[in-house]
Amino acid sequence: MGGYSNRLLEVNNLRTSFFITEGEVKAVDGISYYIDKEEIVAIVGESGCGKSVSQMSIIQLIQSPPGKILGGEAIFEGRDLLKLNSSEIRRVRGAEIAFIFQEPMTALNPVITVGKQLSKDIRTHKKVSRKEAWNIATEALKAVKIPDPEKRMKNYPFEMSGGMRQRVMIANAVACNANLIIADEPTTALDVTTQAQVMELLVSIVKEYKTSLIVVTHNLGLVTRYADRIYVMYAGRIVESGTCKEIMKNPSHPYTLGLLKSVPKLDSDVDEKLIPITGAPPTLLNAPDTCAFLPRCPYASEICRCNSKPELHKINGGNHLIACYRDIARLKNEHDY
Amino acid sequence: MFYYISKKLFVSLITLFIISLFAFSLMHLLPGDPVINVLGEGATDEDIAYWRSYYNLDQPILKQYVLWVRNFIKGDMGVSLMYEEDVSETLARRLPVTLAVGIPICIVSIFFGILFGVITAVKRGTWIDQVLTTMANIGIASPLFWFAIMLILIFGMQLNILPFRGFVAPSENFVEYLKSIALPVAAGSLGFVAVITRQTRSNMLEVLNQDYIRTARANGLSEVSILFTEALKNALIPIITIMGMQIRIIVGGSIIIEQVFSIPGIGSWLIRAITNRDYWIVQACVLVISIVTVFSNLLVDILYGFIDPRIRKKWR
Ligand SMILES: Nc1ncnc2c1ncn2[C@@H]1O[C@H](COP(=O)(O)OP(=O)(O)OP(=O)(O)O)[C@@H](O)[C@H]1O
Ligand SMILES: [Mg+2]
């Protein structure tokens, strides 16, 4: 746990909703998290649980209407990003916080060469000549280990593979010297071998340039090797958080346990059977006030049905938080499930 | 790129060849002898024989075609029997008039079409979008001649501020020229402004929803920069096709405009020739219009290659 001076971003009680004709979609329903300098944090959860919306909210990238940031704060290097006006937040985007998106196939402009796109982003934030920007961009491509960077600069995105394009996105973050990289499912669209390569690269870049990294993913197996801490999201809320080690050892929210059972563990010796979580992900539209995981929870009991949503609270005395009335890690020990 | 263009050029030439066959057979497929048709039933045999040999009509049909094409390429399109006017000469006089009206129509409609399209896309859902979109829908739905007549009634007759008949050459008096084309250009561009506005709007809306626009925003680019450097280029790709269509209509489709505003261009000439069955003029007009059409299509294809690298690279 770092001291406050070490804190890079601290998000408190962030709430973002989409107002559509059917009603209010509470995509992010009061989440708090933080990341320290040079830390790698993972945000894990099923599709549609609000991971992307929460991340895009902090740089005000939510399309409005229908979206609206209803409350909360995002303190980044001493100032609240949610209070910045449009030109102030533009100077943060790309320059201090770099985003890497899920879809490498569509995230780059198809009719502009990679070199021009990179140079333009650099020139948006740095007062350099066209030529200098080009050189910085070429260096960045070199840093992300793209072979023959001079030639690749003149390529259009469609002339590159998915993994290569994702490297270009990483190069973009490198070229602009961002302090924080937010990678939103950076490897989901790639094949398995490329996934590992891109993930390795991202982590090595983060270590080399001493930046911080938030990885958003629905694949818990992928991040356990790299992340320092993990936040598990469900239905717009954080349901469990803690250090990676602690959560792997003592998953305490039934949803986290379900997630762990549903993905293959890379470093496990035993051949465990994969068990998908039953039931459908919850609707965020006009949701009931009870625990959102209740309909799918194998451990649900009377206390869950009678009370409103459980709040995050510490367990095991340390830095491990869950939002659950049942703490299944303890149940397990007591009853030996 | 060279391969791409030469291939397109080859296709264009083949198209032209086929069209020339059609234009040529016009005279031979329609009933009645073209010469008797013009000279009348009472013409002497010598006269008929003279003109038939003048137009090579006494030659075998294949040779006629070859001669016709050869003369056409040499710039000799024959003499119109009816008015005894040299077709090439008249064409050289009338084509610039058509272009002097058509090119401004082209520029005006592309400029305002794209401008309104971008505005309505960016301001979608606001009153300005609703006003412009409604106007575009009216523009698409209203017939050209009706709109032309309304313009004449309002600006020409009621307000009496703009001329609505005839044409002044820009070389003669530029201000008068601008005045003389104001109403024809307004009438002629309305439909295109409307079509381009609608197309640009829907393309822009689609492009602005793309992931790479989100990437550009996440990289801190300003909205203006995103609009004009990131989005517009992508949104323009489908619009080029419409523009190509427009070039063709400038030459061929100016018929109504030239007729309504009494402009001595190709369109009004063609109408007169058709009414009089003046085949030589019709042939020449059809061929000229086809050439413009084919080459505007070629231009569109090349433009596509320039603006869309995916197409260009495919032809490498
Ligand atoms: N423009 C929008 N209009 C309405 N609802 C939206 C909009 N964007 C997102 N949402 C809603 O917000 C919720 C959270 O979406 P988000 O994209 O954050 O999910 P996610 O966790 O990133 O999922 P994925 O793994 O699929 O990327 C979803 O339920 C979605 O329906
Ligand atoms: Mg997402």
Short mmCIF file of N, CA, C and O and ligand atoms in Angstrom, two decimals, chain A residues 18 20 25 27 45-54 63 66 102 184-185 216 218 284, ligand 1:
data_model
loop_
_atom_site.label_atom_id
_atom_site.label_comp_id
_atom_site.label_asym_id
_atom_site.label_seq_id
_atom_site.Cartn_x
_atom_site.Cartn_y
_atom_site.Cartn_z
N PHE A 18 -26.90 5.91 -18.55
CA PHE A 18 -27.39 6.23 -19.89
C PHE A 18 -28.89 6.38 -19.81
O PHE A 18 -29.57 5.51 -19.28
N ILE A 20 -32.04 6.26 -21.72
CA ILE A 20 -32.64 5.86 -22.99
C ILE A 20 -34.15 5.83 -22.80
O ILE A 20 -34.64 6.03 -21.69
N VAL A 25 -30.14 3.47 -17.54
CA VAL A 25 -29.21 2.34 -17.44
C VAL A 25 -28.07 2.77 -16.52
O VAL A 25 -27.26 3.61 -16.88
N ALA A 27 -24.97 2.22 -15.73
CA ALA A 27 -23.82 1.46 -16.22
C ALA A 27 -22.71 1.42 -15.18
O ALA A 27 -22.04 0.41 -15.01
N GLY A 45 -14.52 -8.40 -15.25
CA GLY A 45 -15.96 -8.60 -15.16
C GLY A 45 -16.53 -9.04 -16.49
O GLY A 45 -15.88 -8.93 -17.53
N GLU A 46 -17.76 -9.54 -16.42
CA GLU A 46 -18.41 -10.01 -17.64
C GLU A 46 -18.72 -8.84 -18.58
O GLU A 46 -18.73 -7.68 -18.17
N SER A 47 -19.06 -9.21 -19.82
CA SER A 47 -19.44 -8.21 -20.80
C SER A 47 -20.66 -7.43 -20.31
O SER A 47 -21.60 -8.00 -19.79
N GLY A 48 -20.60 -6.12 -20.48
CA GLY A 48 -21.75 -5.29 -20.14
C GLY A 48 -21.82 -4.86 -18.69
O GLY A 48 -22.79 -4.23 -18.28
N CYS A 49 -20.79 -5.15 -17.89
CA CYS A 49 -20.89 -4.80 -16.48
C CYS A 49 -20.41 -3.38 -16.20
O CYS A 49 -20.42 -2.93 -15.06
N GLY A 50 -19.99 -2.66 -17.23
CA GLY A 50 -19.66 -1.26 -17.02
C GLY A 50 -18.17 -0.97 -16.97
O GLY A 50 -17.76 0.13 -16.58
N LYS A 51 -17.35 -1.91 -17.37
CA LYS A 51 -15.91 -1.70 -17.30
C LYS A 51 -15.47 -0.55 -18.21
O LYS A 51 -14.79 0.38 -17.78
N SER A 52 -15.87 -0.63 -19.47
CA SER A 52 -15.45 0.41 -20.42
C SER A 52 -16.03 1.76 -20.03
O SER A 52 -15.33 2.77 -20.07
N VAL A 53 -17.29 1.79 -19.69
CA VAL A 53 -17.93 3.06 -19.34
C VAL A 53 -17.22 3.69 -18.15
O VAL A 53 -16.96 4.90 -18.15
N SER A 54 -16.84 2.88 -17.17
CA SER A 54 -16.16 3.46 -16.00
C SER A 54 -14.83 4.08 -16.41
O SER A 54 -14.48 5.16 -15.94
N GLN A 63 -20.45 9.59 -24.47
CA GLN A 63 -21.27 10.36 -25.39
C GLN A 63 -22.53 10.86 -24.68
O GLN A 63 -23.27 10.09 -24.08
N PRO A 66 -26.70 9.89 -24.97
CA PRO A 66 -27.57 9.54 -23.85
C PRO A 66 -26.83 9.43 -22.51
O PRO A 66 -27.48 9.31 -21.48
N GLN A 102 -10.21 -2.07 -27.44
CA GLN A 102 -10.37 -3.49 -27.70
C GLN A 102 -10.16 -3.86 -29.16
O GLN A 102 -9.52 -4.84 -29.49
N ASP A 184 -8.22 -1.21 -22.58
CA ASP A 184 -9.57 -1.77 -22.48
C ASP A 184 -9.65 -3.04 -23.33
O ASP A 184 -9.78 -2.97 -24.54
N GLU A 185 -9.56 -4.16 -22.69
CA GLU A 185 -9.55 -5.46 -23.37
C GLU A 185 -8.59 -5.44 -24.55
O GLU A 185 -8.99 -5.67 -25.69
N VAL A 216 -8.34 -3.65 -18.47
CA VAL A 216 -9.74 -4.05 -18.36
C VAL A 216 -9.89 -5.35 -19.12
O VAL A 216 -9.42 -5.46 -20.25
N HIS A 218 -12.25 -9.41 -19.40
CA HIS A 218 -13.18 -10.35 -18.78
C HIS A 218 -12.49 -11.70 -18.58
O HIS A 218 -13.11 -12.66 -18.19
N LEU A 284 -29.11 -3.77 -16.42
CA LEU A 284 -28.76 -2.59 -15.62
C LEU A 284 -29.89 -1.58 -15.65
O LEU A 284 -29.81 -0.51 -15.07
N1 LIG C 1 -24.39 4.60 -25.65
C1 LIG C 1 -25.04 3.80 -24.77
N2 LIG C 1 -26.37 3.87 -24.65
C2 LIG C 1 -27.03 3.09 -23.78
N3 LIG C 1 -26.44 2.20 -22.98
C3 LIG C 1 -25.11 2.08 -23.05
C4 LIG C 1 -24.34 2.87 -23.94
N4 LIG C 1 -23.04 2.54 -23.80
C5 LIG C 1 -23.01 1.58 -22.85
N5 LIG C 1 -24.25 1.30 -22.38
C6 LIG C 1 -24.61 0.33 -21.35
O1 LIG C 1 -23.68 0.41 -20.31
C7 LIG C 1 -23.41 -0.88 -19.82
C8 LIG C 1 -21.93 -1.04 -19.60
O2 LIG C 1 -21.28 -1.03 -20.86
P1 LIG C 1 -19.71 -1.22 -21.00
O3 LIG C 1 -19.38 -0.96 -22.42
O4 LIG C 1 -19.02 -0.44 -19.97
O5 LIG C 1 -19.54 -2.74 -20.68
P2 LIG C 1 -18.19 -3.54 -20.59
O6 LIG C 1 -18.08 -4.05 -19.21
O7 LIG C 1 -17.07 -2.74 -21.10
O8 LIG C 1 -18.49 -4.77 -21.51
P3 LIG C 1 -17.62 -5.40 -22.70
O9 LIG C 1 -16.84 -6.49 -22.08
O10 LIG C 1 -18.66 -5.92 -23.62
O11 LIG C 1 -16.79 -4.33 -23.29
C9 LIG C 1 -23.96 -1.88 -20.79
O12 LIG C 1 -24.97 -2.61 -20.16
C10 LIG C 1 -24.53 -1.07 -21.89
O13 LIG C 1 -25.82 -1.52 -22.20
#
